[in-house]
Amino acid sequence: MIILAATPIGNLGDASRRLVEVLGDASVVAAEDTRVAQRLLAGLGVANRPRLIPLHDHNERDRAAELVELARDGDVVVLSDAGMPTVSDPGFHLVEAAAAAGVGVTALPGPSAVLTALAVSGLPTDRFTFEGFLPRKPGERASALSALAGERRTMVFFESPNRLAASLHAMADAFGGDRRAVVCRELTKLFEEVRRGPLDELAGWADQGVRGEIAVVVAGAPVRAADPAAALDQVLALVASGTRLKDAAAEVAEATGLGRRDLYQAALDSRR
């Protein structure tokens, strides 16, 4: 089968015992960077020297069929440079091809920059969304952030140190400079840093230059005080367009934070 193996995001001590065992038995390893994979094997003290096949953004679609066929005869271990393959890293198209071909896929859970950043951020963790890397071009980045301006869940982004300041300024423009955020730098490494503050303040800090691997966690949009009369009008408009009253009340309640039952009853009363 295909084995997606999570690798340390910084500290080699975070490697699981299962990872060491699987790499010790592996005959084929598909790696985002074979040089990084060789250093990982050496760092973990794995004497095994499996066949290493490059699997990165530029060749994954071409290599997927070959790796799926190899996985019919034996396990193929998939490694990204750090963390879990497929999460902002190669592996998705391979898993897609394996699922279509009826080849099994499993995962060795382990370190995740997304969950680590979220956990240490101090921002709500009950509901969150992972947005990966923002577009490089300013216009596309602004559009992407504008679409997220009303997102109520905590948001997690990856960013390169060279673009961090520009992205934080763009977030401040889209979300408001006072929106709470956290920049997590070099997680699990010697110079780990977790810096919290409003977006305006973090953008000014990043203007001075930042190095290392970066994850940014941003608080979701605050709940705005809703106007009950306007919300009732929305419910009635939905009903007039053919939506059931129960569904209309639920939809507007979700959008406004008002009580579903209160909106439902108000709509019934308005008909009398």
C-alpha positions as protocol buffer text, in pm:
chain_id: "A"
residue {
  index: 1
  type: MET
  ca { x: 0 y: 0 z: 0 }
}
residue {
  index: 2
  type: ILE
  ca { x: 86 y: 369 z: 3 }
}
residue {
  index: 3
  type: ILE
  ca { x: 212 y: 481 z: 345 }
}
residue {
  index: 4
  type: LEU
  ca { x: 203 y: 855 z: 414 }
}
residue {
  index: 5
  type: ALA
  ca { x: 467 y: 907 z: 683 }
}
residue {
  index: 6
  type: ALA
  ca { x: 472 y: 1222 z: 894 }
}
residue {
  index: 7
  type: THR
  ca { x: 826 y: 1342 z: 966 }
}
residue {
  index: 8
  type: PRO
  ca { x: 960 y: 1589 z: 1225 }
}
residue {
  index: 9
  type: ILE
  ca { x: 900 y: 1956 z: 1148 }
}
residue {
  index: 10
  type: GLY
  ca { x: 1222 y: 2050 z: 1326 }
}
residue {
  index: 11
  type: ASN
  ca { x: 1326 y: 1837 z: 1621 }
}
residue {
  index: 12
  type: LEU
  ca { x: 1433 y: 1486 z: 1521 }
}
residue {
  index: 13
  type: GLY
  ca { x: 1330 y: 1367 z: 1865 }
}
residue {
  index: 14
  type: ASP
  ca { x: 968 y: 1400 z: 1753 }
}
residue {
  index: 15
  type: ALA
  ca { x: 1006 y: 1108 z: 1510 }
}
residue {
  index: 16
  type: SER
  ca { x: 778 y: 822 z: 1610 }
}
residue {
  index: 17
  type: ARG
  ca { x: 899 y: 470 z: 1677 }
}
residue {
  index: 18
  type: ARG
  ca { x: 670 y: 350 z: 1399 }
}
residue {
  index: 19
  type: LEU
  ca { x: 837 y: 588 z: 1154 }
}
residue {
  index: 20
  type: VAL
  ca { x: 1181 y: 447 z: 1237 }
}
residue {
  index: 21
  type: GLU
  ca { x: 1051 y: 90 z: 1203 }
}
residue {
  index: 22
  type: VAL
  ca { x: 877 y: 156 z: 872 }
}
residue {
  index: 23
  type: LEU
  ca { x: 1182 y: 330 z: 724 }
}
residue {
  index: 24
  type: GLY
  ca { x: 1399 y: 44 z: 847 }
}
residue {
  index: 25
  type: ASP
  ca { x: 1189 y: -204 z: 649 }
}
residue {
  index: 26
  type: ALA
  ca { x: 1110 y: 12 z: 346 }
}
residue {
  index: 27
  type: SER
  ca { x: 1219 y: -97 z: 1 }
}
residue {
  index: 28
  type: VAL
  ca { x: 1077 y: 208 z: -185 }
}
residue {
  index: 29
  type: VAL
  ca { x: 1054 y: 563 z: -54 }
}
residue {
  index: 30
  type: ALA
  ca { x: 898 y: 844 z: -257 }
}
residue {
  index: 31
  type: ALA
  ca { x: 1048 y: 1165 z: -118 }
}
residue {
  index: 32
  type: GLU
  ca { x: 986 y: 1534 z: -183 }
}
residue {
  index: 33
  type: ASP
  ca { x: 1364 y: 1579 z: -175 }
}
residue {
  index: 34
  type: THR
  ca { x: 1579 y: 1265 z: -178 }
}
residue {
  index: 35
  type: ARG
  ca { x: 1869 y: 1451 z: -14 }
}
residue {
  index: 36
  type: VAL
  ca { x: 1647 y: 1548 z: 279 }
}
residue {
  index: 37
  type: ALA
  ca { x: 1526 y: 1189 z: 300 }
}
residue {
  index: 38
  type: GLN
  ca { x: 1886 y: 1063 z: 314 }
}
residue {
  index: 39
  type: ARG
  ca { x: 1965 y: 1304 z: 596 }
}
residue {
  index: 40
  type: LEU
  ca { x: 1655 y: 1189 z: 782 }
}
residue {
  index: 41
  type: LEU
  ca { x: 1757 y: 823 z: 755 }
}
residue {
  index: 42
  type: ALA
  ca { x: 2103 y: 907 z: 881 }
}
residue {
  index: 43
  type: GLY
  ca { x: 1973 y: 1130 z: 1161 }
}
residue {
  index: 44
  type: LEU
  ca { x: 1738 y: 857 z: 1283 }
}
residue {
  index: 45
  type: GLY
  ca { x: 2012 y: 596 z: 1270 }
}
residue {
  index: 46
  type: VAL
  ca { x: 1832 y: 390 z: 1005 }
}
residue {
  index: 47
  type: ALA
  ca { x: 2084 y: 164 z: 833 }
}
residue {
  index: 48
  type: ASN
  ca { x: 1842 y: 60 z: 557 }
}
residue {
  index: 49
  type: ARG
  ca { x: 1902 y: 216 z: 216 }
}
residue {
  index: 50
  type: PRO
  ca { x: 1573 y: 194 z: 24 }
}
residue {
  index: 51
  type: ARG
  ca { x: 1522 y: 291 z: -337 }
}
residue {
  index: 52
  type: LEU
  ca { x: 1456 y: 667 z: -333 }
}
residue {
  index: 53
  type: ILE
  ca { x: 1219 y: 812 z: -592 }
}
residue {
  index: 54
  type: PRO
  ca { x: 1173 y: 1191 z: -620 }
}
residue {
  index: 55
  type: LEU
  ca { x: 810 y: 1298 z: -574 }
}
residue {
  index: 56
  type: HIS
  ca { x: 757 y: 1674 z: -586 }
}
residue {
  index: 57
  type: ASP
  ca { x: 517 y: 1933 z: -722 }
}
residue {
  index: 58
  type: HIS
  ca { x: 667 y: 1923 z: -1071 }
}
residue {
  index: 59
  type: ASN
  ca { x: 659 y: 1548 z: -1132 }
}
residue {
  index: 60
  type: GLU
  ca { x: 388 y: 1405 z: -905 }
}
residue {
  index: 61
  type: ARG
  ca { x: 122 y: 1366 z: -1174 }
}
residue {
  index: 62
  type: ASP
  ca { x: 370 y: 1186 z: -1402 }
}
residue {
  index: 63
  type: ARG
  ca { x: 506 y: 961 z: -1124 }
}
residue {
  index: 64
  type: ALA
  ca { x: 173 y: 871 z: -962 }
}
residue {
  index: 65
  type: ALA
  ca { x: 89 y: 578 z: -1192 }
}
residue {
  index: 66
  type: GLU
  ca { x: 435 y: 426 z: -1153 }
}
residue {
  index: 67
  type: LEU
  ca { x: 420 y: 448 z: -773 }
}
residue {
  index: 68
  type: VAL
  ca { x: 69 y: 302 z: -762 }
}
residue {
  index: 69
  type: GLU
  ca { x: 191 y: 0 z: -959 }
}
residue {
  index: 70
  type: LEU
  ca { x: 490 y: -41 z: -725 }
}
residue {
  index: 71
  type: ALA
  ca { x: 249 y: -31 z: -432 }
}
residue {
  index: 72
  type: ARG
  ca { x: 62 y: -332 z: -572 }
}
residue {
  index: 73
  type: ASP
  ca { x: 369 y: -545 z: -502 }
}
residue {
  index: 74
  type: GLY
  ca { x: 491 y: -386 z: -179 }
}
residue {
  index: 75
  type: ASP
  ca { x: 465 y: -81 z: 42 }
}
residue {
  index: 76
  type: VAL
  ca { x: 567 y: 261 z: -91 }
}
residue {
  index: 77
  type: VAL
  ca { x: 655 y: 506 z: 186 }
}
residue {
  index: 78
  type: VAL
  ca { x: 587 y: 872 z: 104 }
}
residue {
  index: 79
  type: LEU
  ca { x: 788 y: 1148 z: 276 }
}
residue {
  index: 80
  type: SER
  ca { x: 767 y: 1524 z: 251 }
}
residue {
  index: 81
  type: ASP
  ca { x: 1051 y: 1741 z: 377 }
}
residue {
  index: 82
  type: ALA
  ca { x: 865 y: 1795 z: 705 }
}
residue {
  index: 83
  type: GLY
  ca { x: 524 y: 1712 z: 848 }
}
residue {
  index: 84
  type: MET
  ca { x: 248 y: 1512 z: 679 }
}
residue {
  index: 85
  type: PRO
  ca { x: 259 y: 1453 z: 301 }
}
residue {
  index: 86
  type: THR
  ca { x: -37 y: 1599 z: 106 }
}
residue {
  index: 87
  type: VAL
  ca { x: -78 y: 1895 z: 349 }
}
residue {
  index: 88
  type: SER
  ca { x: 72 y: 2183 z: 146 }
}
residue {
  index: 89
  type: ASP
  ca { x: 319 y: 1918 z: 27 }
}
residue {
  index: 90
  type: PRO
  ca { x: 327 y: 1654 z: -249 }
}
residue {
  index: 91
  type: GLY
  ca { x: 116 y: 1342 z: -213 }
}
residue {
  index: 92
  type: PHE
  ca { x: -242 y: 1439 z: -292 }
}
residue {
  index: 93
  type: HIS
  ca { x: -236 y: 1333 z: -658 }
}
residue {
  index: 94
  type: LEU
  ca { x: -69 y: 1006 z: -562 }
}
residue {
  index: 95
  type: VAL
  ca { x: -338 y: 930 z: -303 }
}
residue {
  index: 96
  type: GLU
  ca { x: -605 y: 1025 z: -557 }
}
residue {
  index: 97
  type: ALA
  ca { x: -455 y: 785 z: -813 }
}
residue {
  index: 98
  type: ALA
  ca { x: -418 y: 507 z: -554 }
}
residue {
  index: 99
  type: ALA
  ca { x: -780 y: 541 z: -443 }
}
residue {
  index: 100
  type: ALA
  ca { x: -900 y: 529 z: -804 }
}
residue {
  index: 101
  type: ALA
  ca { x: -690 y: 216 z: -868 }
}
residue {
  index: 102
  type: GLY
  ca { x: -809 y: 38 z: -555 }
}
residue {
  index: 103
  type: VAL
  ca { x: -466 y: 47 z: -390 }
}
residue {
  index: 104
  type: GLY
  ca { x: -467 y: 90 z: -12 }
}
residue {
  index: 105
  type: VAL
  ca { x: -351 y: 409 z: 154 }
}
residue {
  index: 106
  type: THR
  ca { x: -263 y: 452 z: 520 }
}
residue {
  index: 107
  type: ALA
  ca { x: -78 y: 710 z: 728 }
}
residue {
  index: 108
  type: LEU
  ca { x: 172 y: 721 z: 1010 }
}
residue {
  index: 109
  type: PRO
  ca { x: 48 y: 1016 z: 1218 }
}
residue {
  index: 110
  type: GLY
  ca { x: 301 y: 1253 z: 1360 }
}
residue {
  index: 111
  type: PRO
  ca { x: 422 y: 1613 z: 1372 }
}
residue {
  index: 112
  type: SER
  ca { x: 208 y: 1880 z: 1206 }
}
residue {
  index: 113
  type: ALA
  ca { x: 300 y: 2248 z: 1181 }
}
residue {
  index: 114
  type: VAL
  ca { x: -70 y: 2332 z: 1138 }
}
residue {
  index: 115
  type: LEU
  ca { x: -184 y: 2171 z: 1462 }
}
residue {
  index: 116
  type: THR
  ca { x: 128 y: 2275 z: 1655 }
}
residue {
  index: 117
  type: ALA
  ca { x: 82 y: 2641 z: 1560 }
}
residue {
  index: 118
  type: LEU
  ca { x: -289 y: 2625 z: 1639 }
}
residue {
  index: 119
  type: ALA
  ca { x: -226 y: 2463 z: 1977 }
}
residue {
  index: 120
  type: VAL
  ca { x: 27 y: 2722 z: 2097 }
}
residue {
  index: 121
  type: SER
  ca { x: -151 y: 3024 z: 1948 }
}
residue {
  index: 122
  type: GLY
  ca { x: -390 y: 3089 z: 2234 }
}
residue {
  index: 123
  type: LEU
  ca { x: -669 y: 3145 z: 1979 }
}
residue {
  index: 124
  type: PRO
  ca { x: -988 y: 2933 z: 1966 }
}
residue {
  index: 125
  type: THR
  ca { x: -920 y: 2576 z: 1855 }
}
residue {
  index: 126
  type: ASP
  ca { x: -1272 y: 2430 z: 1851 }
}
residue {
  index: 127
  type: ARG
  ca { x: -1325 y: 2529 z: 1487 }
}
residue {
  index: 128
  type: PHE
  ca { x: -1049 y: 2625 z: 1243 }
}
residue {
  index: 129
  type: THR
  ca { x: -961 y: 2636 z: 876 }
}
residue {
  index: 130
  type: PHE
  ca { x: -624 y: 2574 z: 710 }
}
residue {
  index: 131
  type: GLU
  ca { x: -560 y: 2806 z: 416 }
}
residue {
  index: 132
  type: GLY
  ca { x: -206 y: 2701 z: 321 }
}
residue {
  index: 133
  type: PHE
  ca { x: 12 y: 2954 z: 137 }
}
residue {
  index: 134
  type: LEU
  ca { x: -142 y: 3278 z: 14 }
}
residue {
  index: 135
  type: PRO
  ca { x: -99 y: 3376 z: -355 }
}
residue {
  index: 136
  type: ARG
  ca { x: 230 y: 3550 z: -434 }
}
residue {
  index: 137
  type: LYS
  ca { x: 81 y: 3829 z: -648 }
}
residue {
  index: 138
  type: PRO
  ca { x: -55 y: 4123 z: -443 }
}
residue {
  index: 139
  type: GLY
  ca { x: -387 y: 4143 z: -628 }
}
residue {
  index: 140
  type: GLU
  ca { x: -459 y: 3771 z: -599 }
}
residue {
  index: 141
  type: ARG
  ca { x: -353 y: 3775 z: -234 }
}
residue {
  index: 142
  type: ALA
  ca { x: -588 y: 4064 z: -159 }
}
residue {
  index: 143
  type: SER
  ca { x: -876 y: 3884 z: -330 }
}
residue {
  index: 144
  type: ALA
  ca { x: -812 y: 3565 z: -135 }
}
residue {
  index: 145
  type: LEU
  ca { x: -806 y: 3752 z: 195 }
}
residue {
  index: 146
  type: SER
  ca { x: -1115 y: 3956 z: 108 }
}
residue {
  index: 147
  type: ALA
  ca { x: -1306 y: 3629 z: 61 }
}
residue {
  index: 148
  type: LEU
  ca { x: -1200 y: 3528 z: 414 }
}
residue {
  index: 149
  type: ALA
  ca { x: -1288 y: 3857 z: 583 }
}
residue {
  index: 150
  type: GLY
  ca { x: -1610 y: 3715 z: 729 }
}
residue {
  index: 151
  type: GLU
  ca { x: -1466 y: 3376 z: 825 }
}
residue {
  index: 152
  type: ARG
  ca { x: -1562 y: 3307 z: 1186 }
}
residue {
  index: 153
  type: ARG
  ca { x: -1324 y: 3016 z: 1240 }
}
residue {
  index: 154
  type: THR
  ca { x: -960 y: 3055 z: 1343 }
}
residue {
  index: 155
  type: MET
  ca { x: -744 y: 3056 z: 1028 }
}
residue {
  index: 156
  type: VAL
  ca { x: -401 y: 2897 z: 986 }
}
residue {
  index: 157
  type: PHE
  ca { x: -168 y: 3001 z: 703 }
}
residue {
  index: 158
  type: PHE
  ca { x: 183 y: 2905 z: 593 }
}
residue {
  index: 159
  type: GLU
  ca { x: 411 y: 3180 z: 464 }
}
residue {
  index: 160
  type: SER
  ca { x: 768 y: 3225 z: 352 }
}
residue {
  index: 161
  type: PRO
  ca { x: 982 y: 3465 z: 558 }
}
residue {
  index: 162
  type: ASN
  ca { x: 1040 y: 3683 z: 251 }
}
residue {
  index: 163
  type: ARG
  ca { x: 666 y: 3742 z: 204 }
}
residue {
  index: 164
  type: LEU
  ca { x: 558 y: 3748 z: 568 }
}
residue {
  index: 165
  type: ALA
  ca { x: 552 y: 4126 z: 611 }
}
residue {
  index: 166
  type: ALA
  ca { x: 356 y: 4182 z: 288 }
}
residue {
  index: 167
  type: SER
  ca { x: 105 y: 3914 z: 386 }
}
residue {
  index: 168
  type: LEU
  ca { x: 55 y: 4053 z: 735 }
}
residue {
  index: 169
  type: HIS
  ca { x: -4 y: 4402 z: 595 }
}
residue {
  index: 170
  type: ALA
  ca { x: -253 y: 4255 z: 346 }
}
residue {
  index: 171
  type: MET
  ca { x: -429 y: 4070 z: 631 }
}
residue {
  index: 172
  type: ALA
  ca { x: -450 y: 4393 z: 830 }
}
residue {
  index: 173
  type: ASP
  ca { x: -610 y: 4564 z: 529 }
}
residue {
  index: 174
  type: ALA
  ca { x: -860 y: 4281 z: 477 }
}
residue {
  index: 175
  type: PHE
  ca { x: -942 y: 4188 z: 837 }
}
residue {
  index: 176
  type: GLY
  ca { x: -864 y: 4510 z: 1025 }
}
residue {
  index: 177
  type: GLY
  ca { x: -538 y: 4601 z: 1195 }
}
residue {
  index: 178
  type: ASP
  ca { x: -675 y: 4515 z: 1538 }
}
residue {
  index: 179
  type: ARG
  ca { x: -756 y: 4151 z: 1452 }
}
residue {
  index: 180
  type: ARG
  ca { x: -565 y: 3917 z: 1685 }
}
residue {
  index: 181
  type: ALA
  ca { x: -299 y: 3700 z: 1525 }
}
residue {
  index: 182
  type: VAL
  ca { x: 3 y: 3488 z: 1609 }
}
residue {
  index: 183
  type: VAL
  ca { x: 323 y: 3432 z: 1412 }
}
residue {
  index: 184
  type: CYS
  ca { x: 488 y: 3097 z: 1489 }
}
residue {
  index: 185
  type: ARG
  ca { x: 848 y: 3073 z: 1374 }
}
residue {
  index: 186
  type: GLU
  ca { x: 1081 y: 2771 z: 1374 }
}
residue {
  index: 187
  type: LEU
  ca { x: 837 y: 2550 z: 1567 }
}
residue {
  index: 188
  type: THR
  ca { x: 1008 y: 2272 z: 1770 }
}
residue {
  index: 189
  type: LYS
  ca { x: 1352 y: 2406 z: 1671 }
}
residue {
  index: 190
  type: LEU
  ca { x: 1622 y: 2570 z: 1882 }
}
residue {
  index: 191
  type: PHE
  ca { x: 1512 y: 2926 z: 1803 }
}
residue {
  index: 192
  type: GLU
  ca { x: 1136 y: 2868 z: 1824 }
}
residue {
  index: 193
  type: GLU
  ca { x: 942 y: 3192 z: 1861 }
}
residue {
  index: 194
  type: VAL
  ca { x: 570 y: 3254 z: 1911 }
}
residue {
  index: 195
  type: ARG
  ca { x: 477 y: 3621 z: 1875 }
}
residue {
  index: 196
  type: ARG
  ca { x: 122 y: 3736 z: 1950 }
}
residue {
  index: 197
  type: GLY
  ca { x: -47 y: 4068 z: 1884 }
}
residue {
  index: 198
  type: PRO
  ca { x: -281 y: 4264 z: 1655 }
}
residue {
  index: 199
  type: LEU
  ca { x: -208 y: 4235 z: 1284 }
}
residue {
  index: 200
  type: ASP
  ca { x: -84 y: 4595 z: 1256 }
}
residue {
  index: 201
  type: GLU
  ca { x: 173 y: 4537 z: 1529 }
}
residue {
  index: 202
  type: LEU
  ca { x: 291 y: 4205 z: 1385 }
}
residue {
  index: 203
  type: ALA
  ca { x: 322 y: 4356 z: 1036 }
}
residue {
  index: 204
  type: GLY
  ca { x: 546 y: 4631 z: 1173 }
}
residue {
  index: 205
  type: TRP
  ca { x: 761 y: 4373 z: 1350 }
}
residue {
  index: 206
  type: ALA
  ca { x: 792 y: 4164 z: 1033 }
}
residue {
  index: 207
  type: ASP
  ca { x: 903 y: 4472 z: 834 }
}
residue {
  index: 208
  type: GLN
  ca { x: 1238 y: 4439 z: 1015 }
}
residue {
  index: 209
  type: GLY
  ca { x: 1297 y: 4097 z: 859 }
}
residue {
  index: 210
  type: VAL
  ca { x: 1212 y: 3748 z: 978 }
}
residue {
  index: 211
  type: ARG
  ca { x: 1386 y: 3417 z: 916 }
}
residue {
  index: 212
  type: GLY
  ca { x: 1284 y: 3053 z: 938 }
}
residue {
  index: 213
  type: GLU
  ca { x: 974 y: 2841 z: 875 }
}
residue {
  index: 214
  type: ILE
  ca { x: 656 y: 3040 z: 939 }
}
residue {
  index: 215
  type: ALA
  ca { x: 297 y: 2960 z: 1034 }
}
residue {
  index: 216
  type: VAL
  ca { x: 46 y: 3239 z: 1095 }
}
residue {
  index: 217
  type: VAL
  ca { x: -269 y: 3191 z: 1302 }
}
residue {
  index: 218
  type: VAL
  ca { x: -542 y: 3455 z: 1276 }
}
residue {
  index: 219
  type: ALA
  ca { x: -854 y: 3491 z: 1489 }
}
residue {
  index: 220
  type: GLY
  ca { x: -1185 y: 3450 z: 1313 }
}
residue {
  index: 221
  type: ALA
  ca { x: -1413 y: 3743 z: 1241 }
}
residue {
  index: 222
  type: PRO
  ca { x: -1594 y: 3869 z: 1553 }
}
residue {
  index: 223
  type: VAL
  ca { x: -1967 y: 3818 z: 1584 }
}
residue {
  index: 224
  type: ARG
  ca { x: -2139 y: 4143 z: 1496 }
}
residue {
  index: 225
  type: ALA
  ca { x: -2445 y: 4257 z: 1686 }
}
residue {
  index: 226
  type: ALA
  ca { x: -2738 y: 4168 z: 1462 }
}
residue {
  index: 227
  type: ASP
  ca { x: -3049 y: 4379 z: 1405 }
}
residue {
  index: 228
  type: PRO
  ca { x: -3347 y: 4151 z: 1486 }
}
residue {
  index: 229
  type: ALA
  ca { x: -3580 y: 4346 z: 1256 }
}
residue {
  index: 230
  type: ALA
  ca { x: -3340 y: 4318 z: 962 }
}
residue {
  index: 231
  type: ALA
  ca { x: -3289 y: 3948 z: 1036 }
}
residue {
  index: 232
  type: LEU
  ca { x: -3664 y: 3890 z: 1035 }
}
residue {
  index: 233
  type: ASP
  ca { x: -3684 y: 4063 z: 697 }
}
residue {
  index: 234
  type: GLN
  ca { x: -3418 y: 3821 z: 568 }
}
residue {
  index: 235
  type: VAL
  ca { x: -3619 y: 3524 z: 694 }
}
residue {
  index: 236
  type: LEU
  ca { x: -3938 y: 3649 z: 531 }
}
residue {
  index: 237
  type: ALA
  ca { x: -3755 y: 3718 z: 204 }
}
residue {
  index: 238
  type: LEU
  ca { x: -3620 y: 3363 z: 198 }
}
residue {
  index: 239
  type: VAL
  ca { x: -3968 y: 3223 z: 267 }
}
residue {
  index: 240
  type: ALA
  ca { x: -4111 y: 3437 z: -13 }
}
residue {
  index: 241
  type: SER
  ca { x: -3853 y: 3288 z: -250 }
}
residue {
  index: 242
  type: GLY
  ca { x: -3968 y: 2935 z: -167 }
}
residue {
  index: 243
  type: THR
  ca { x: -3751 y: 2835 z: 131 }
}
residue {
  index: 244
  type: ARG
  ca { x: -3928 y: 2654 z: 414 }
}
residue {
  index: 245
  type: LEU
  ca { x: -3970 y: 2873 z: 722 }
}
residue {
  index: 246
  type: LYS
  ca { x: -3776 y: 2630 z: 940 }
}
residue {
  index: 247
  type: ASP
  ca { x: -3481 y: 2630 z: 699 }
}
residue {
  index: 248
  type: ALA
  ca { x: -3494 y: 3006 z: 649 }
}
residue {
  index: 249
  type: ALA
  ca { x: -3483 y: 3068 z: 1024 }
}
residue {
  index: 250
  type: ALA
  ca { x: -3189 y: 2829 z: 1063 }
}
residue {
  index: 251
  type: GLU
  ca { x: -2995 y: 2992 z: 778 }
}
residue {
  index: 252
  type: VAL
  ca { x: -3039 y: 3347 z: 909 }
}
residue {
  index: 253
  type: ALA
  ca { x: -2965 y: 3235 z: 1266 }
}
residue {
  index: 254
  type: GLU
  ca { x: -2635 y: 3086 z: 1151 }
}
residue {
  index: 255
  type: ALA
  ca { x: -2540 y: 3406 z: 969 }
}
residue {
  index: 256
  type: THR
  ca { x: -2642 y: 3649 z: 1242 }
}
residue {
  index: 257
  type: GLY
  ca { x: -2594 y: 3461 z: 1568 }
}
residue {
  index: 258
  type: LEU
  ca { x: -2957 y: 3520 z: 1665 }
}
residue {
  index: 259
  type: GLY
  ca { x: -3171 y: 3237 z: 1803 }
}
residue {
  index: 260
  type: ARG
  ca { x: -3328 y: 3008 z: 1544 }
}
residue {
  index: 261
  type: ARG
  ca { x: -3642 y: 2957 z: 1753 }
}
residue {
  index: 262
  type: ASP
  ca { x: -3677 y: 3331 z: 1815 }
}
residue {
  index: 263
  type: LEU
  ca { x: -3658 y: 3403 z: 1440 }
}
residue {
  index: 264
  type: TYR
  ca { x: -3903 y: 3124 z: 1364 }
}
residue {
  index: 265
  type: GLN
  ca { x: -4154 y: 3253 z: 1619 }
}
residue {
  index: 266
  type: ALA
  ca { x: -4111 y: 3613 z: 1505 }
}
residue {
  index: 267
  type: ALA
  ca { x: -4189 y: 3508 z: 1148 }
}
residue {
  index: 268
  type: LEU
  ca { x: -4504 y: 3324 z: 1260 }
}
residue {
  index: 269
  type: ASP
  ca { x: -4615 y: 3627 z: 1462 }
}
residue {
  index: 270
  type: SER
  ca { x: -4562 y: 3856 z: 1163 }
}
residue {
  index: 271
  type: ARG
  ca { x: -4815 y: 3653 z: 963 }
}
residue {
  index: 272
  type: ARG
  ca { x: -5093 y: 3712 z: 1215 }
}
